[in-house]
């Protein structure tokens, strides 16, 4: 499945960005960390909106960046909401020309299971971006299918494990709010 997996009636990328903007801005303001809103496109996510932290040191991923599902917290959150055969299909497909190390299928399956149990993904500094911790939560369409996600991206030096539960709750609440907005649009 390589087509953009939005699954919304006539809602375009710009409409989604406009709908997501207040939620993304509020999550960034509540945490003072960078927030990304990304859409699933086949085996990847594409960042379509970003709100930056006000800190001098912050995580930066360009709008328009394409990242494999298996390399990001948003991707893991999306994978955790898919049927096992869909996950198998994604993990079977090779990842071409991605500069960062990607965990093995066995490691990914274990992390997908942990993500499904927690309700959010936690991507430590060993994946995708060195020295970055990110929390990801899936955004679902009216049918309950994950098609997008929010990422809260935090420089490792500022991430405290004691804050994980609070930050995860804020991220999941924002993703749920966005899911409801999209479902009612």
Tab-separated table of N, CA, C and O in Angstrom, residues 4-20 37 39 48 141-142 147 178 181-185:
chain	number	residue	atom	x	y	z
A	4	UNK	N	-1.133	7.467	-0.320
A	4	UNK	CA	-1.310	8.239	0.905
A	4	UNK	C	-2.523	7.689	1.637
A	4	UNK	O	-3.610	7.634	1.086
A	5	UNK	N	-2.354	7.269	2.868
A	5	UNK	CA	-3.400	6.569	3.599
A	5	UNK	C	-4.131	7.506	4.536
A	5	UNK	O	-4.223	7.264	5.735
A	6	UNK	N	-4.700	8.563	3.985
A	6	UNK	CA	-5.426	9.527	4.802
A	6	UNK	C	-6.799	8.985	5.149
A	6	UNK	O	-7.178	8.944	6.296
A	7	UNK	N	-7.573	8.553	4.173
A	7	UNK	CA	-8.883	7.985	4.436
A	7	UNK	C	-9.919	8.997	4.905
A	7	UNK	O	-10.792	8.675	5.692
A	8	UNK	N	-9.820	10.229	4.466
A	8	UNK	CA	-10.792	11.248	4.840
A	8	UNK	C	-11.534	11.699	3.603
A	8	UNK	O	-10.962	11.804	2.527
A	9	UNK	N	-12.794	11.998	3.761
A	9	UNK	CA	-13.641	12.420	2.651
A	9	UNK	C	-13.214	13.796	2.143
A	9	UNK	O	-13.621	14.810	2.700
A	10	UNK	N	-12.399	13.836	1.100
A	10	UNK	CA	-12.090	15.097	0.448
A	10	UNK	C	-11.258	16.068	1.263
A	10	UNK	O	-11.115	17.214	0.884
A	11	UNK	N	-10.735	15.650	2.380
A	11	UNK	CA	-9.920	16.553	3.181
A	11	UNK	C	-8.496	16.499	2.662
A	11	UNK	O	-7.886	15.448	2.641
A	12	UNK	N	-7.966	17.633	2.262
A	12	UNK	CA	-6.620	17.679	1.728
A	12	UNK	C	-5.595	17.959	2.810
A	12	UNK	O	-5.922	18.234	3.958
A	13	UNK	N	-4.323	17.882	2.410
A	13	UNK	CA	-3.225	18.109	3.344
A	13	UNK	C	-3.314	19.488	4.005
A	13	UNK	O	-3.114	19.625	5.196
A	14	UNK	N	-3.628	20.524	3.218
A	14	UNK	CA	-3.730	21.871	3.774
A	14	UNK	C	-4.860	21.952	4.791
A	14	UNK	O	-4.715	22.558	5.850
A	15	UNK	N	-6.008	21.327	4.484
A	15	UNK	CA	-7.116	21.313	5.430
A	15	UNK	C	-6.710	20.638	6.738
A	15	UNK	O	-7.060	21.101	7.813
A	16	UNK	N	-5.998	19.535	6.626
A	16	UNK	CA	-5.537	18.829	7.828
A	16	UNK	C	-4.575	19.695	8.631
A	16	UNK	O	-4.637	19.746	9.853
A	17	UNK	N	-3.690	20.362	7.930
A	17	UNK	CA	-2.730	21.249	8.601
A	17	UNK	C	-3.473	22.356	9.342
A	17	UNK	O	-3.167	22.659	10.490
A	18	UNK	N	-4.473	22.942	8.692
A	18	UNK	CA	-5.263	23.999	9.331
A	18	UNK	C	-6.021	23.471	10.538
A	18	UNK	O	-6.096	24.134	11.577
A	19	UNK	N	-6.590	22.279	10.405
A	19	UNK	CA	-7.332	21.673	11.503
A	19	UNK	C	-6.407	21.344	12.679
A	19	UNK	O	-6.762	21.536	13.840
A	20	UNK	N	-5.211	20.881	12.356
A	20	UNK	CA	-4.263	20.464	13.392
A	20	UNK	C	-3.542	21.628	14.067
A	20	UNK	O	-3.103	21.489	15.222
A	37	UNK	N	3.405	17.144	13.294
A	37	UNK	CA	2.207	16.444	12.856
A	37	UNK	C	2.557	15.815	11.522
A	37	UNK	O	2.999	16.502	10.596
A	39	UNK	N	1.653	12.652	8.422
A	39	UNK	CA	0.709	11.745	7.784
A	39	UNK	C	1.424	10.492	7.327
A	39	UNK	O	2.576	10.562	6.877
A	48	UNK	N	3.936	17.244	8.000
A	48	UNK	CA	3.199	18.305	7.292
A	48	UNK	C	3.039	19.568	8.136
A	48	UNK	O	2.622	20.597	7.620
A	141	UNK	N	-8.717	8.183	12.044
A	141	UNK	CA	-9.842	8.713	11.275
A	141	UNK	C	-11.153	8.248	11.910
A	141	UNK	O	-11.147	7.567	12.948
A	142	UNK	N	-12.268	8.588	11.294
A	142	UNK	CA	-13.587	8.266	11.853
A	142	UNK	C	-13.799	6.764	11.997
A	142	UNK	O	-14.554	6.328	12.863
A	147	UNK	N	-3.832	7.019	10.845
A	147	UNK	CA	-3.368	7.481	9.539
A	147	UNK	C	-2.357	8.614	9.677
A	147	UNK	O	-1.764	9.045	8.697
A	178	UNK	N	-7.331	15.716	18.250
A	178	UNK	CA	-7.203	15.873	16.805
A	178	UNK	C	-7.997	14.794	16.070
A	178	UNK	O	-8.660	15.070	15.060
A	181	UNK	N	-11.560	15.918	16.144
A	181	UNK	CA	-11.772	17.033	15.201
A	181	UNK	C	-11.859	16.539	13.768
A	181	UNK	O	-12.719	16.960	12.999
A	182	UNK	N	-10.963	15.648	13.423
A	182	UNK	CA	-10.921	15.115	12.055
A	182	UNK	C	-12.151	14.262	11.775
A	182	UNK	O	-12.745	14.354	10.701
A	183	UNK	N	-12.563	13.475	12.749
A	183	UNK	CA	-13.726	12.606	12.558
A	183	UNK	C	-15.009	13.405	12.394
A	183	UNK	O	-15.941	12.956	11.722
A	184	UNK	N	-15.056	14.587	12.984
A	184	UNK	CA	-16.272	15.390	12.885
A	184	UNK	C	-16.217	16.400	11.737
A	184	UNK	O	-17.190	17.100	11.493
A	185	UNK	N	-15.069	16.478	11.044
A	185	UNK	CA	-14.922	17.446	9.943
A	185	UNK	C	-15.690	17.014	8.708
A	185	UNK	O	-15.958	15.896	8.467
